[in-house]
Short mmCIF file of C-alpha atoms and ligand atoms in Angstrom, two decimals:
data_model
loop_
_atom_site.label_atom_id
_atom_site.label_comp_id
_atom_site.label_asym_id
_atom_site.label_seq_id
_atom_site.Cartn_x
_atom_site.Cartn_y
_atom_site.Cartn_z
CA UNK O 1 -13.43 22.82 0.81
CA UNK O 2 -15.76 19.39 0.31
CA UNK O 3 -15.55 16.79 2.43
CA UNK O 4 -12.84 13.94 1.40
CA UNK O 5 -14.60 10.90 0.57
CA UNK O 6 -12.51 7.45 1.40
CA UNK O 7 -13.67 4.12 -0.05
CA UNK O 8 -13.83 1.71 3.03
CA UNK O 9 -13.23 -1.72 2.10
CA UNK O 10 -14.56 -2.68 5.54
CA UNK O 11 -17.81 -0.78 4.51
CA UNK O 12 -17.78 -1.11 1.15
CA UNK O 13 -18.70 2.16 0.67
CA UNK O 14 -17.43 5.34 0.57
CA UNK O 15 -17.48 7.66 3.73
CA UNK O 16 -16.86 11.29 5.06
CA UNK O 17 -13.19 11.08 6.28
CA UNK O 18 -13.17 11.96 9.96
CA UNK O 19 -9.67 11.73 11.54
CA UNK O 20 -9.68 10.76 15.38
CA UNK O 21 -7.65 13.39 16.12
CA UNK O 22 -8.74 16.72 14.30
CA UNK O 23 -6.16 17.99 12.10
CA UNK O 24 -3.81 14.54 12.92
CA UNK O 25 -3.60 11.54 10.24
CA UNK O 26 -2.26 7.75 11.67
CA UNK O 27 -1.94 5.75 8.44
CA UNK O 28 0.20 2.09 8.11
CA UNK O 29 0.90 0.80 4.83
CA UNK O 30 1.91 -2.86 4.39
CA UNK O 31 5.33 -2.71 3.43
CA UNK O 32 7.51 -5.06 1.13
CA UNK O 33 8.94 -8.44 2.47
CA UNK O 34 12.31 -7.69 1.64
CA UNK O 35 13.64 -11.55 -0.36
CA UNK O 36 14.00 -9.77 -3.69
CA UNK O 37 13.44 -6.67 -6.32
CA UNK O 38 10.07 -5.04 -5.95
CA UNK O 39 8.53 -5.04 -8.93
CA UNK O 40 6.24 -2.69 -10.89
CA UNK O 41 3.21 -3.99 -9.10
CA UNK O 42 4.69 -3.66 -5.72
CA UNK O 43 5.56 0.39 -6.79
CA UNK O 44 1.90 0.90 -7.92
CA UNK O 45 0.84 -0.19 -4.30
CA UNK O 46 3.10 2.29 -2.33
CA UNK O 47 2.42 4.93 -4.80
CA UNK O 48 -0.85 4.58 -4.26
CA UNK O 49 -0.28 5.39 -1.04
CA UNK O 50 2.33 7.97 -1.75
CA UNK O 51 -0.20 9.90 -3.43
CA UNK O 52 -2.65 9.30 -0.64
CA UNK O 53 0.07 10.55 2.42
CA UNK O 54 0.88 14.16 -0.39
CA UNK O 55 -2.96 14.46 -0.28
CA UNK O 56 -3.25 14.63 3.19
CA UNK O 57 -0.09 16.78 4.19
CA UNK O 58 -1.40 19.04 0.90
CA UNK O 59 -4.72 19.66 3.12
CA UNK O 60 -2.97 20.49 5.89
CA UNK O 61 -3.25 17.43 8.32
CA UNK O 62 0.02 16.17 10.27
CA UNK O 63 0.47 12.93 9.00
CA UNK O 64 2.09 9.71 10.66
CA UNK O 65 2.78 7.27 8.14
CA UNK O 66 4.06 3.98 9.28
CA UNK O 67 5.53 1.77 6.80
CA UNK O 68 6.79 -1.45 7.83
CA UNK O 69 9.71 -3.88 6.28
CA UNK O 70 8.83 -7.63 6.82
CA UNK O 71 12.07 -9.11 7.37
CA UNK O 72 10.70 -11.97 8.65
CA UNK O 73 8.21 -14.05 9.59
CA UNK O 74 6.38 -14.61 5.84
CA UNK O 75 5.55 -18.18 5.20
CA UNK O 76 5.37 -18.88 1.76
CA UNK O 77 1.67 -19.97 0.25
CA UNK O 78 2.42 -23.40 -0.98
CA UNK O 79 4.67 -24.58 2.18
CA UNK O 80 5.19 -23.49 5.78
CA UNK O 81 8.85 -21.89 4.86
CA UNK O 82 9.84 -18.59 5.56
CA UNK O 83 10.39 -16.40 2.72
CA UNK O 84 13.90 -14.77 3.81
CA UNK O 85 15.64 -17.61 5.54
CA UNK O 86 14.63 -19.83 2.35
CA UNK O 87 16.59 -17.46 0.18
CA UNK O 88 19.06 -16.91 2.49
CA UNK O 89 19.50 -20.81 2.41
CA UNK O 90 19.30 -21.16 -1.37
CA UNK O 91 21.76 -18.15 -1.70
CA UNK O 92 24.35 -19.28 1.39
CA UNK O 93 24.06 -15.60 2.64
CA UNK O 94 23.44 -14.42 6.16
CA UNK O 95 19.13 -13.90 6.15
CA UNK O 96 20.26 -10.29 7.26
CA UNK O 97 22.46 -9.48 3.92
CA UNK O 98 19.63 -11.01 2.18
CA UNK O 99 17.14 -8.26 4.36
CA UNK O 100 20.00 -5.35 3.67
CA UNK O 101 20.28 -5.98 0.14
CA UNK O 102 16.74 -5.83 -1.20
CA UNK O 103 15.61 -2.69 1.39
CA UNK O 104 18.61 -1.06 0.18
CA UNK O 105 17.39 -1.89 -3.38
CA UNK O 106 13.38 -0.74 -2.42
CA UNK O 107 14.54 2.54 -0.96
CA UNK O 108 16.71 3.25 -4.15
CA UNK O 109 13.55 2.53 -6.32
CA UNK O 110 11.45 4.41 -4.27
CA UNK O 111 13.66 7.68 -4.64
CA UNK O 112 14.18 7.05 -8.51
CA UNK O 113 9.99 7.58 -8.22
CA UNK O 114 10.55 10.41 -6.00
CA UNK O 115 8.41 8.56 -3.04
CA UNK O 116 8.35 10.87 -0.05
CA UNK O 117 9.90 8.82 3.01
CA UNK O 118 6.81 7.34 6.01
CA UNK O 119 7.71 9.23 8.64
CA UNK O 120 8.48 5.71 10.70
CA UNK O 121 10.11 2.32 8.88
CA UNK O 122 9.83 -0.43 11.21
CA UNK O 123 11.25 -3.83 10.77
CA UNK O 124 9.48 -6.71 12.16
CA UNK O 125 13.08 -8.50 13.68
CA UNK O 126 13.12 -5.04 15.51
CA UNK O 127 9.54 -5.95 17.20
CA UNK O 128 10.53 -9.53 18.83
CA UNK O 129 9.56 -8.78 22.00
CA UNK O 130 6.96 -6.78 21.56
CA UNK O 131 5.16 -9.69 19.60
CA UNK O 132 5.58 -11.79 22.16
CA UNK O 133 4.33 -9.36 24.30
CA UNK O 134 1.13 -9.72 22.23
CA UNK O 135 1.11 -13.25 22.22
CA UNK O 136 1.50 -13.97 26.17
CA UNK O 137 -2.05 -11.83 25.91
CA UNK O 138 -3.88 -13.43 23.36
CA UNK O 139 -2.91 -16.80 25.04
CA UNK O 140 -3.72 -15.17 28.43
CA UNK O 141 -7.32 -14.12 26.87
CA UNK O 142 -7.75 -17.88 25.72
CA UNK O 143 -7.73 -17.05 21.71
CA UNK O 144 -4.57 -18.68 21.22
CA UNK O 145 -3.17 -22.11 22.10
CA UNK O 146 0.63 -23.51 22.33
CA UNK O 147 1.20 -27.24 20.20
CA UNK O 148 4.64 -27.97 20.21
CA UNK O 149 6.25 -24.96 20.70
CA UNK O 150 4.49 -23.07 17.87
CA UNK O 151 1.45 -20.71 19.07
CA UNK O 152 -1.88 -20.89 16.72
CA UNK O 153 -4.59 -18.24 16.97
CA UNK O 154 -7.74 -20.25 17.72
CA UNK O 155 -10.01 -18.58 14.80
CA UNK O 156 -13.42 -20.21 15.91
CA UNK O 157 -12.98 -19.06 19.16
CA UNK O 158 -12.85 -15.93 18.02
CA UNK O 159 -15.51 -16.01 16.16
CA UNK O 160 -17.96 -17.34 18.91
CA UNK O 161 -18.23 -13.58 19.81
CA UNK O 162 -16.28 -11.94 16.97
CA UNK O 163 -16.28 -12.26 13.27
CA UNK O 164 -13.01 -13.78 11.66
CA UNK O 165 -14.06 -12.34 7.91
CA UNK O 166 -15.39 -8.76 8.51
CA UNK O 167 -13.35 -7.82 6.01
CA UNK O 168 -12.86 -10.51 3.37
CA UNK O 169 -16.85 -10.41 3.63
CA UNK O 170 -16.25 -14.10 4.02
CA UNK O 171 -18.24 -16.60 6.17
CA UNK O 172 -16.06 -18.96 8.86
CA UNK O 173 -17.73 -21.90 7.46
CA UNK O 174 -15.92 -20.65 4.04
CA UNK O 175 -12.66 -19.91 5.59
CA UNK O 176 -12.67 -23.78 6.72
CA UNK O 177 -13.94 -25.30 3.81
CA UNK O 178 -11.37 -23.38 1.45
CA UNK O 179 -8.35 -23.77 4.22
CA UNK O 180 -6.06 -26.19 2.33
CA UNK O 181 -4.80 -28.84 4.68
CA UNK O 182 -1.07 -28.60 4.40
CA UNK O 183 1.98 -31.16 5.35
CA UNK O 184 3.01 -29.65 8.73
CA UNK O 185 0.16 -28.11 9.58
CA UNK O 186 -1.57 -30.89 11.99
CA UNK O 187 -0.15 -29.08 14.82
CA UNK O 188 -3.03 -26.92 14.31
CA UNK O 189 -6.75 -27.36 16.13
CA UNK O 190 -8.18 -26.40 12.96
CA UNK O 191 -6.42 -25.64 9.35
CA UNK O 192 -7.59 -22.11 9.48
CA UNK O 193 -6.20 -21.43 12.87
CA UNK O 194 -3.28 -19.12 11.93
CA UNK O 195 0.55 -19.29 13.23
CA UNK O 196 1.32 -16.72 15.86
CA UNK O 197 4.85 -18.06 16.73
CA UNK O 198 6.40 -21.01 14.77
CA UNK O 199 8.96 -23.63 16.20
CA UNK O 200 12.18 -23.30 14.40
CA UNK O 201 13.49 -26.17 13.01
CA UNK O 202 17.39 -26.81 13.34
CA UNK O 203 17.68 -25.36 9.71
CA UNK O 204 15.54 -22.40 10.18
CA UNK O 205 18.20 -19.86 10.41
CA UNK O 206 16.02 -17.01 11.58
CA UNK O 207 15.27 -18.09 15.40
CA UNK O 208 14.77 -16.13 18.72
CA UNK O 209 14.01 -17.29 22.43
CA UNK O 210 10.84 -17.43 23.57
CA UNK O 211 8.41 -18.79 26.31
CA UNK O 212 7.88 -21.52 24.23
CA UNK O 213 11.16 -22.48 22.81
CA UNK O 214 13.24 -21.06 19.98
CA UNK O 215 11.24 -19.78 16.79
CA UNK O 216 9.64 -17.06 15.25
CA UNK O 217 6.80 -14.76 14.83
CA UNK O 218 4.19 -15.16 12.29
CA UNK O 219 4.16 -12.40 9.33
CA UNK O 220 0.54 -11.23 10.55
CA UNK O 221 1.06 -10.17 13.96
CA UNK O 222 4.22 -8.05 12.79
CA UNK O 223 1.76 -5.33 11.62
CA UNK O 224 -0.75 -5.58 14.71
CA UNK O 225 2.18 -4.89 16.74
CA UNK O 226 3.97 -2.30 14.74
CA UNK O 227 1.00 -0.16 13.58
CA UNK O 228 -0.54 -0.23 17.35
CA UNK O 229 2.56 0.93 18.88
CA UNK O 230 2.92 3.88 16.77
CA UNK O 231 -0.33 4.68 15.99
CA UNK O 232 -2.25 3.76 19.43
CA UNK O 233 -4.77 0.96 19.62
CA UNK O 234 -7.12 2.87 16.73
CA UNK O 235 -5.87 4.50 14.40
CA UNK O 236 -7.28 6.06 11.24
CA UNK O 237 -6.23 4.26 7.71
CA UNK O 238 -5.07 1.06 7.12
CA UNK O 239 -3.61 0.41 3.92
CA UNK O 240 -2.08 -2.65 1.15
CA UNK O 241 -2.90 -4.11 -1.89
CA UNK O 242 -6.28 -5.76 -2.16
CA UNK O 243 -4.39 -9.60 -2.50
CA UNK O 244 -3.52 -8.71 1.53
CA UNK O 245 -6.96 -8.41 2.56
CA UNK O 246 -7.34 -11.98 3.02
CA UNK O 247 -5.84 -13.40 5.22
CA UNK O 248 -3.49 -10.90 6.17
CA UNK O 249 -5.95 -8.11 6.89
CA UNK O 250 -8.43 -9.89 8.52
CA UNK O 251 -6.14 -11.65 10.80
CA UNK O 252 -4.72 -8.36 11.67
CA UNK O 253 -7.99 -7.13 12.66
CA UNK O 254 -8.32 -10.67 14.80
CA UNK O 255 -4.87 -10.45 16.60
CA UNK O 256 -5.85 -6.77 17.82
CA UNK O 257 -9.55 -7.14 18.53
CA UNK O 258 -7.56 -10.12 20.87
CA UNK O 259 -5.14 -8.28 22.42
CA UNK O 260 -7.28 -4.95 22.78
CA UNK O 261 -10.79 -5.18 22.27
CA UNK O 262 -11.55 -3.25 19.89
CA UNK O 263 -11.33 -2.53 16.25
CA UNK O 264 -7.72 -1.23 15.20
CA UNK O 265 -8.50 0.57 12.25
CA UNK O 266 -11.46 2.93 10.84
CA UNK O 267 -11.05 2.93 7.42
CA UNK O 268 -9.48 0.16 5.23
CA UNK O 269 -7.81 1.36 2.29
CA UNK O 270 -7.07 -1.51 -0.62
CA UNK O 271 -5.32 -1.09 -4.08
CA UNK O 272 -6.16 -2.73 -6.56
CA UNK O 273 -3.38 -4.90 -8.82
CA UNK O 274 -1.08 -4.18 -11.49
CA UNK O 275 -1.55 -6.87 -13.93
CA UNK O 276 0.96 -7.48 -17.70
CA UNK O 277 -1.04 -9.54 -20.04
CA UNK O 278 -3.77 -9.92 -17.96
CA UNK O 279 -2.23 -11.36 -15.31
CA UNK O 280 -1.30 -10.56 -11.84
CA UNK O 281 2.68 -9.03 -11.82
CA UNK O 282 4.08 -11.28 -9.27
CA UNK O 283 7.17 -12.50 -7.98
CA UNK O 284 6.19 -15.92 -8.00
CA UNK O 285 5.02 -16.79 -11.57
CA UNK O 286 7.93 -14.51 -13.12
CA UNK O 287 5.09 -12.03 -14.53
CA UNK O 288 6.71 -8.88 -13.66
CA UNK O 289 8.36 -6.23 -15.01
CA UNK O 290 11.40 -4.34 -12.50
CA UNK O 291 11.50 -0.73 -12.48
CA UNK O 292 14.97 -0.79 -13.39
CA UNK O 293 14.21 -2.66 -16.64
CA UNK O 294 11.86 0.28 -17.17
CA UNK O 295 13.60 2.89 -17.29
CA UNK O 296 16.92 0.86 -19.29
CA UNK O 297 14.19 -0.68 -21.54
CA UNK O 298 15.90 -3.68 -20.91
CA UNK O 299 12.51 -6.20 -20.93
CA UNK O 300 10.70 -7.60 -23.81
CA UNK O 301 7.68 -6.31 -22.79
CA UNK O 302 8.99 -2.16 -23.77
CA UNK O 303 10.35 -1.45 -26.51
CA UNK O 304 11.92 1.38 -24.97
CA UNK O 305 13.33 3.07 -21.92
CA UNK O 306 10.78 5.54 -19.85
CA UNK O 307 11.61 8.11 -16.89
CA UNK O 308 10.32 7.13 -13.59
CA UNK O 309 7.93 10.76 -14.08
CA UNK O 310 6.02 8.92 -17.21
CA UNK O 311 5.73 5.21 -14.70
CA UNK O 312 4.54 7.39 -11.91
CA UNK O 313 1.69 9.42 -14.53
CA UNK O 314 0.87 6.04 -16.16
CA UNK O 315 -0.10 4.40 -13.11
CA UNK O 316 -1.91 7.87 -11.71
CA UNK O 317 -4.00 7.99 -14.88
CA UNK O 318 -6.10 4.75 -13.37
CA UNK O 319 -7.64 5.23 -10.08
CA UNK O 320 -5.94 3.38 -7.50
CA UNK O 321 -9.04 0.56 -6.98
CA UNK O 322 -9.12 -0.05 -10.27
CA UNK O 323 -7.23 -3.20 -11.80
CA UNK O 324 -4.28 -1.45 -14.52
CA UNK O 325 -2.73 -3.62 -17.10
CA UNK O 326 0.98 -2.30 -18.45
CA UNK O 327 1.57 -2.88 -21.81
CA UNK O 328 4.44 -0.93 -24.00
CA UNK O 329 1.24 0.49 -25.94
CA UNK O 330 0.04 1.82 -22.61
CA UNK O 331 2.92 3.66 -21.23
CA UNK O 332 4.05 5.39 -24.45
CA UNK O 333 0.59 7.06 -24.01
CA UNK O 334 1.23 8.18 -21.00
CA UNK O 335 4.86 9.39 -22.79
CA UNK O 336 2.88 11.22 -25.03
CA UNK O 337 0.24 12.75 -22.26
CA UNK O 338 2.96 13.60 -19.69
CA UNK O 339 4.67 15.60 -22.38
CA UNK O 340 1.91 17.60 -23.34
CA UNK O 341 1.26 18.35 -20.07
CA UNK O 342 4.96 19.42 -19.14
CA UNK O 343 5.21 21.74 -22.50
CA UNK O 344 2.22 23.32 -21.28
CA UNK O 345 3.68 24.39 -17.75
CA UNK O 346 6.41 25.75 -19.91
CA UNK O 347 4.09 27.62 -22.53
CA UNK O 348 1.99 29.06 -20.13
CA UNK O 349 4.95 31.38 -18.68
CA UNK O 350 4.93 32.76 -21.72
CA UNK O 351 1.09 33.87 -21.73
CA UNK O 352 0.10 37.74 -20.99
CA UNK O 353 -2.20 38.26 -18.35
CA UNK O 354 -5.75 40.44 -19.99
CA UNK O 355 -8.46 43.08 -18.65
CA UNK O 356 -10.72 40.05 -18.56
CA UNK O 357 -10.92 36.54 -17.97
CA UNK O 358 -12.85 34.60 -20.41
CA UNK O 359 -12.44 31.26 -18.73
CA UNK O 360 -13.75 30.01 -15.40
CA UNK O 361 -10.96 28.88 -13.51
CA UNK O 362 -11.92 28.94 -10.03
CA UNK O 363 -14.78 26.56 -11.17
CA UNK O 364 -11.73 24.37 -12.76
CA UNK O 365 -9.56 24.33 -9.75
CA UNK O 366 -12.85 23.15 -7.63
CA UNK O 367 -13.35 20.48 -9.84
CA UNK O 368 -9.77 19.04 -9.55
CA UNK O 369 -10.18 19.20 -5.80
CA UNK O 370 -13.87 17.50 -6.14
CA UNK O 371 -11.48 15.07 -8.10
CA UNK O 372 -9.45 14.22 -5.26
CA UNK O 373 -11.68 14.55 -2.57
CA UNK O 374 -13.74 11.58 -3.97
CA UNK O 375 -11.18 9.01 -3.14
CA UNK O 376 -8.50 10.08 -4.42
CA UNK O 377 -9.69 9.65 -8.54
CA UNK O 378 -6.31 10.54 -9.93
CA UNK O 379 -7.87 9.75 -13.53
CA UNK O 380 -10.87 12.61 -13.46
CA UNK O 381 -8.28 15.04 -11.71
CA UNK O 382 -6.13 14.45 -14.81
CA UNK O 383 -8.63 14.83 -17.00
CA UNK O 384 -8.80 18.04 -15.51
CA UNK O 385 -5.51 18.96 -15.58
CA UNK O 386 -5.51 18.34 -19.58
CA UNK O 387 -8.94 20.77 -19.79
CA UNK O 388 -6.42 23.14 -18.13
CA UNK O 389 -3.63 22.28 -20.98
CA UNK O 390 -6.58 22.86 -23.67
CA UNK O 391 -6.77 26.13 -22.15
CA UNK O 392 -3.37 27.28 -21.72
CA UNK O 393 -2.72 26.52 -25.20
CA UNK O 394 -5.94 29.02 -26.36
CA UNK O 395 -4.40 31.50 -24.29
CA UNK O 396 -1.17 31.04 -26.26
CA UNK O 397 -3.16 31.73 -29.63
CA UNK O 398 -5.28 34.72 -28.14
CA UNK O 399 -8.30 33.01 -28.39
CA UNK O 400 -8.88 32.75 -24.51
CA UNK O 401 -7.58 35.54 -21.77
CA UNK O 402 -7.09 35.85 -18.49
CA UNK O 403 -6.63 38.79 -15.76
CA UNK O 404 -3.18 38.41 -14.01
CA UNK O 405 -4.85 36.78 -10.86
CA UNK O 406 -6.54 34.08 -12.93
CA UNK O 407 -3.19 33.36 -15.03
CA UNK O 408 -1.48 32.59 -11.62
CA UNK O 409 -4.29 30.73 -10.23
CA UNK O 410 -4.11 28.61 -13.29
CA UNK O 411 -0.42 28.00 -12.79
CA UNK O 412 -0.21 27.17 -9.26
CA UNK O 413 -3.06 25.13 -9.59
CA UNK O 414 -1.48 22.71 -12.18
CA UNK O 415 2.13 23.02 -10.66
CA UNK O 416 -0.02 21.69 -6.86
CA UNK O 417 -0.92 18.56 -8.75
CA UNK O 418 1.82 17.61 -11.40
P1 AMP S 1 4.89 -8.27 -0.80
O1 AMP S 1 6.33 -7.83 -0.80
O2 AMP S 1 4.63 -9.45 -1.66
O3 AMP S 1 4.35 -8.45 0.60
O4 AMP S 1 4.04 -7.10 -1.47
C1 AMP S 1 4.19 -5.75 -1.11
C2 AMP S 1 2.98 -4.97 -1.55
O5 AMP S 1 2.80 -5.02 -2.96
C3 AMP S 1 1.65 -5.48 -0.95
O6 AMP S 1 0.87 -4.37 -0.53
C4 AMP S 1 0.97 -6.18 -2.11
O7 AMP S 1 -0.42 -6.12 -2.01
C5 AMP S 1 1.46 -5.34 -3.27
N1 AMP S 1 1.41 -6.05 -4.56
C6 AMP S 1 1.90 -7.27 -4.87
N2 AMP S 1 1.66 -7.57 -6.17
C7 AMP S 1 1.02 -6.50 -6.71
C8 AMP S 1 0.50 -6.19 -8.02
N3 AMP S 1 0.62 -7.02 -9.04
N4 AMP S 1 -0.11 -4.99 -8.18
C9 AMP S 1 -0.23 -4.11 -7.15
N5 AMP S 1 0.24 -4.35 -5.92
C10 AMP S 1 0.85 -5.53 -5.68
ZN1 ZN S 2 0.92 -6.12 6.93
#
């Protein structure tokens, strides 16, 4: 067996995957912030990842994958509200309805795709205290400092002996220049000093005791806290989608290089977006399609329904860095392709095994494991796969053979990836 290569976004490069704990995996995967439907996009993000956590229990590693549900905490981009009590405002509903509705909706659409559960879900409202925790030691290691009952890391700080951008490959004088001076913000020592624990105002309904008064966390620190207690102070992958490595990410990295002094993570895993027309699927702009509506057709963008099995082979048939755009044209291809590939798997157990095998296919099963082991390209693996269809469908018209032990290689071979 090669070596797995990862892409490292912190690297840029892609490396030899060493775990920290032979034969043990510690992945966290930013999970959804849980105001509304996930969308499309969203899906392509965790299946991403989905595909990632099979690949690793398929090679035989024990796998902890930690996938968080921001129920609080996540200040929208244009204001300093949070996302969830907003809602819950606008809607009149208790913020925690408006949190059980939409992860109740996520896990149903993640089982329509046939997701397999992270082995731990934490919520951030679950991790109060131990974000505070976190705070009282950034404060007490002088990166953060308390205006007004709200708690601001002190970015340039950290970056007299750290660097705030190791990630984002940005430089600090950058981060300040493109830091957008906000209404509300002036509580801050500098505008890109980022909110560790926020003052509730009387109509923030979301609000917990603290040392400094009643409030709540910021949506960064949730996933330092939650993805250092279960996966220790380093742990092996990081992953998101690539719009979270800035800030998010990199203030991740800051909040635990504060609290523990080293780096949290070794490799950085980032997927890359789902656009529809060329443009980003979002919540926001109302450029997004919902699963649902995929697979009722109900959307104007489809002109018909599709099975969760063709979404899921669609999105697989780009590799997970690149940039996919979904178009009705686009996914009835990948109707067409998934079909030919499932009438093959029922051909094949049709096809008599020969004396000889005129086909190579231990060469073709190393070649859709050279697929996957260089980060994960779904794309060449499935170009594989439909070498192996070209194949099966000789066989059917005598104009290939195979020996028994080939035949079944073939078949278990396609049935391990599909
Ligand atoms: P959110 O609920 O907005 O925090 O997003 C949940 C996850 O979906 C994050 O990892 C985002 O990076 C990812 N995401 C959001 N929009 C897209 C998109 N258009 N394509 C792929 N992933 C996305
Ligand atoms: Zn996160």
């Amino acid at each position: 067996m090669h070596d797995l290569l990862i892409y490292n976004s912190l690297s840029n490069k892609k490396e030899v995957f060493k775990p920290i704990k032979e034969g043990y995996v510690g992945m966290y995967v930013c999970g959804p912030t849980v105001y509304s439907n996930v969308h499309l996009g969203n899906v392509r993000t965790f299946m991403s990842f989905d595909m990632v956590f099979r690949y690793f229990l398929h090679l035989g590693y024990k796998v902890r994958y930690v996938r968080n549900i921001t129920d609080a905490g996540h200040l929208t981009d244009d204001s300093e509200e949070d996302k969830i009590s907003t809602k819950a405002r606008l809607e009149q509903l208790e913020p925690m309805e408006i949190v059980q509705k939409y992860t109740t909706d996520f896990h149903l659409i993640l089982q329509k795709f046939n997701f397999l559960p992270p082995s731990i879900e934490p919520t951030a409202t679950g991790h109060i205290v131990e974000q505070i925790k976190a705070i009282e030691l950034i404060l007490e290691n002088g990166l953060a400092y308390e205006v007004n009952g709200s708690v601001y890391f002190d970015v340039l700080k950290y970056n007299e002996k750290e660097h705030y951008g190791i990630l984002s490959k940005r430089k600090i004088e950058d981060a300040i220049e493109n830091t957008r001076v906000l209404d509300g913000q002036s509580d801050k020592k500098n505008p890109q000093d980022f909110a560790l624990w926020k003052k509730a105002e009387p109509e923030h309904i979301q609000r917990w005791d603290s040392p400094w008064g009643v409030g709540f966390p910021g949506w960064h620190l949730e996933c330092t806290v939650m993805s250092t207690k279960y996966l220790g102070e380093e742990f092996d992958i990081h992953g998101g989608g690539m719009d979270l490595k800035f800030p998010h990410h990199e203030c991740e990295i800051a909040q635990a290089q504060a609290c523990n002094h080293r780096a949290p993570v070794k490799y950085w895993m980032h997927g890359n977006m789902l656009t529809m027309n060329g443009k980003k699927m979002a919540k926001s702009t109302g450029n997004n399609i919902l699963p649902e509506e995929i697979f009722t057709g109900e959307n104007d963008n489809i002109s018909k329904p599709y099975t969760p099995s063709v979404a899921r082979f669609f999105m697989m048939q780009a590799h997970y860095r690149s940039v996919l755009d979904f178009s009705n044209d686009a996914i009835m291809a990948s109707e067409k392709g998934f079909g030919r590939l499932m009438d093959a798997l029922t051909i094949v157990t049709s096809v008599k095994a020969s004396e000889k095998s005129t086909l190579d296919v231990s060469a073709w099963k190393a070649k859709c494991y050279e697929a996957m082991n260089d980060d994960f390209n779904t794309p060449v693996l499935i170009a594989n796969l439909f070498e192996g269809v070209k194949w099966i469908n000789l066989l059917k018209e005598n104009q290939e053979s195979l020996t028994q032990e080939d035949l079944d290689l073939l078949k278990e071979t396609m049935h391990i990836f599909i």
